[in-house]
C-alpha atoms as one frame of an Amber mdcrd trajectory, in Angstrom:
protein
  75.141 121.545  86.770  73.003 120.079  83.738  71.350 117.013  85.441  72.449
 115.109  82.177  76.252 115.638  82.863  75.835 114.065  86.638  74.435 111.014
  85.263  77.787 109.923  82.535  79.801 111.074  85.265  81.755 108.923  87.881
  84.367 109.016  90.676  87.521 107.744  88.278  88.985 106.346  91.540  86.034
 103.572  92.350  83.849 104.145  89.941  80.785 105.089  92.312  78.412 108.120
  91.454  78.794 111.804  92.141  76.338 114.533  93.643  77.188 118.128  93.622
  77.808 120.292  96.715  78.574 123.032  98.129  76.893 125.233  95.788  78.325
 122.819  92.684  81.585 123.643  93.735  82.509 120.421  94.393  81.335 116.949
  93.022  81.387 114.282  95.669  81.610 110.592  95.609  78.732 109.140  97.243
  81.131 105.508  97.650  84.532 106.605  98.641  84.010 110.110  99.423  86.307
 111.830  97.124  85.617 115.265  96.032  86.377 116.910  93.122  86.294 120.907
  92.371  84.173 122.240  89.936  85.673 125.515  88.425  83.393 128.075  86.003
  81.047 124.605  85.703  83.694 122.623  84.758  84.512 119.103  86.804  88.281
 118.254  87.187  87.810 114.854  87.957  91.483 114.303  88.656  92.259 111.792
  91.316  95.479 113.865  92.417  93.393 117.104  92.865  90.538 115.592  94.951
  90.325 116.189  98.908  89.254 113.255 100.698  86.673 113.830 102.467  86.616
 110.354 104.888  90.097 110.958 105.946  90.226 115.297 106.174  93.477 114.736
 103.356  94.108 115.661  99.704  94.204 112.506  97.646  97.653 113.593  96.957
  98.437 112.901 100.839  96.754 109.660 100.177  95.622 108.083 103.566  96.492
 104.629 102.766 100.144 105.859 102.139 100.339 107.613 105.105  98.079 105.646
 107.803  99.632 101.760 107.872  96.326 101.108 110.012  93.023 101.687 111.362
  92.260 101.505 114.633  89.042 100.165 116.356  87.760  99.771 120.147  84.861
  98.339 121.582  83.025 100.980 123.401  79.627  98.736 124.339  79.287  95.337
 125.131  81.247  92.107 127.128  84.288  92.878 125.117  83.883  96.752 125.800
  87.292  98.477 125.820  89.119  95.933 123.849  90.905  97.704 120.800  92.168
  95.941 117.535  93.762  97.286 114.462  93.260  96.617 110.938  96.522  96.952
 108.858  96.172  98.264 105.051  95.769  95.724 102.311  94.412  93.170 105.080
  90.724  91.820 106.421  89.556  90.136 109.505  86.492  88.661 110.218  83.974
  89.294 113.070  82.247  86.822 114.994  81.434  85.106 118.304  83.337  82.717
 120.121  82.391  78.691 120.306  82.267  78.580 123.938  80.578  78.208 127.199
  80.004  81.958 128.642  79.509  80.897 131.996  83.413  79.878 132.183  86.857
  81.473 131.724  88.838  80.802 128.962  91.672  82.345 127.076  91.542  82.541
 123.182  94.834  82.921 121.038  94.774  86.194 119.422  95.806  83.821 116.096
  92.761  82.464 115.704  90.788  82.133 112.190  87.246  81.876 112.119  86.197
  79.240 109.775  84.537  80.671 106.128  82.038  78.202 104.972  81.912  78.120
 100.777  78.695  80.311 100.517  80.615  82.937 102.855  83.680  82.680 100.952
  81.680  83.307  97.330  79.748  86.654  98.994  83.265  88.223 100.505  84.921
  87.493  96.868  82.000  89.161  95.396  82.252  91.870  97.563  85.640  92.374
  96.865  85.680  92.675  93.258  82.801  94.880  93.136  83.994  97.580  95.879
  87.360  97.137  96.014  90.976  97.550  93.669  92.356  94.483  93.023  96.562
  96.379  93.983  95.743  96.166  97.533  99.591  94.865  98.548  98.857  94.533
 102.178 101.569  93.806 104.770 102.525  91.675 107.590 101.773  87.735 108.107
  98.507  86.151 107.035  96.502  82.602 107.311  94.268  82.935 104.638  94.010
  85.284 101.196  90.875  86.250  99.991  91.024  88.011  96.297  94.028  90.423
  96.504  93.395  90.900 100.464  95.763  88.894 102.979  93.508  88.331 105.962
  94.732  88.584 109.472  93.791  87.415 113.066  90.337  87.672 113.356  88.172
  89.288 116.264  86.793  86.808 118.259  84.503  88.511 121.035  81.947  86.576
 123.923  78.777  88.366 122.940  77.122  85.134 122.331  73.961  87.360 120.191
  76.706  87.765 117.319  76.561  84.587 114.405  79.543  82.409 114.840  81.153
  84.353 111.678  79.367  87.857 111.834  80.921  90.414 109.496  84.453  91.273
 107.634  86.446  94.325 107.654  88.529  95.150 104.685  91.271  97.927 104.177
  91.969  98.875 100.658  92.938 102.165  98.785  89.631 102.406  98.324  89.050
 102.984 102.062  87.690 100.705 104.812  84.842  99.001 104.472  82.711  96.278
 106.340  80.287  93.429 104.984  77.937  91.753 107.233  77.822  87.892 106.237
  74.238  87.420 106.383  74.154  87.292 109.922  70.973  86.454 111.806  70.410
  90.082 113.857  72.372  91.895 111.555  75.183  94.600 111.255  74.298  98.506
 111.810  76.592 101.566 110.899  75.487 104.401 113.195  71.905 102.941 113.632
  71.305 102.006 109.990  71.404  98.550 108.881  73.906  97.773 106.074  74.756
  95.214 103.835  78.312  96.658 103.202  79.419 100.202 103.834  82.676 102.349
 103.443  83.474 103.203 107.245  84.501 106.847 107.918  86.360 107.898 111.235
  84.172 108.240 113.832  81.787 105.939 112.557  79.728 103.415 114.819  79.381
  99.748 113.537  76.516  98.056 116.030  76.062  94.358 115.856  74.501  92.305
 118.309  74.631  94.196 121.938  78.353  94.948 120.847  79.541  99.073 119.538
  82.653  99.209 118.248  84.288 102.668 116.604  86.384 102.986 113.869  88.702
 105.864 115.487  91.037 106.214 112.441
């Protein structure tokens, strides 16, 4: 495919770039993962005809119709084993808990971890850049940031997480996390990131905490 052609092009569902594959018999987004057949060199860049490649579906069996939520568990770390779910249309933030870690305590599962202005400003811009603003999410919230209702956050003990580490967003577009400048960082199967679509099977690695996003 003329080198020319793959630079005008773009995914028409988020707008990211496209590579060729498979022998350029399929363009793939690089963002979202959507990929699109290419028949006698021709791209059918058709949302409805695309096969996503994140969630093993055809667009037309679109995960975010058909999957309410994704589904997380800690698999390294103090909290290891715990397991949270993120509901579609929703966000919850990541962080550590204000307490002593020599003592016992019990945490409401309710709580909100507090978004300073500066936090609040990158998440927003991170939201209108990657995501669609139609995200009609579900269930109760505390908070709303852009078009995403944000639930119950994950509070965990590992006390080398920032107080408010990372957010994890469901959209159409998929699910994606944004690490809110925290001081060691967030990884997604041993890469650092600044924000990254997640899919299944996918490690995210912050502090000496795994969790995986199962789905």
């Amino acid at each position: 495919m003329e080198k020319q052609l793959l630079e005008i092009l773009a995914c028409p569902k988020c707008k990211g770039s496209v590579v060729p594959i498979d022998e350029d018999k399929f363009l793939e987004c690089s963002a979202c993962g959507f990929r699109y057949p290419v028949r006698n060199g021709i791209p059918y860049m058709i949302v409805e005809d695309a096969f996503d490649a994140r969630m093993g579906v055809l667009a037309s069996e679109s995960s975010y119709d058909k999957y309410p939520r994704a589904n997380f568990r800690v698999i390294n770390g103090p909290d290891q084993n715990l397991t949270f779910e993120l509901d579609r249309g929703t966000c919850k933030a990541i962080g550590r808990a204000g307490t002593d870690f020599n003592r016992t305590e019990v945490f409401k599962v309710d709580i909100a971890l507090e978004l300073d202005e500066s936090t609040r400003r990158l998440v927003l811009q991170y939201v209108s850049k990657q995501f669609a603003k139609d995200s009609g999410g579900v269930g109760a919230s505390k908070d709303k940031l852009g078009s995403f209702r944000r639930s119950s956050d994950i509070i965990l003990t590992d006390a080398s997480l920032s107080r408010v580490h990372a957010m994890i967003f469901y959209d159409r577009v998929g699910i994606g996390i944004l690490d809110l400048v925290s001081k060691n960082g967030t990884y997604v199967n041993g890469r650092e990131i600044e924000s990254k679509l997640l899919s299944p099977g996918d490690t995210i690695e912050m502090g000496d905490t795994s969790i995986i996003y199962e789905g």
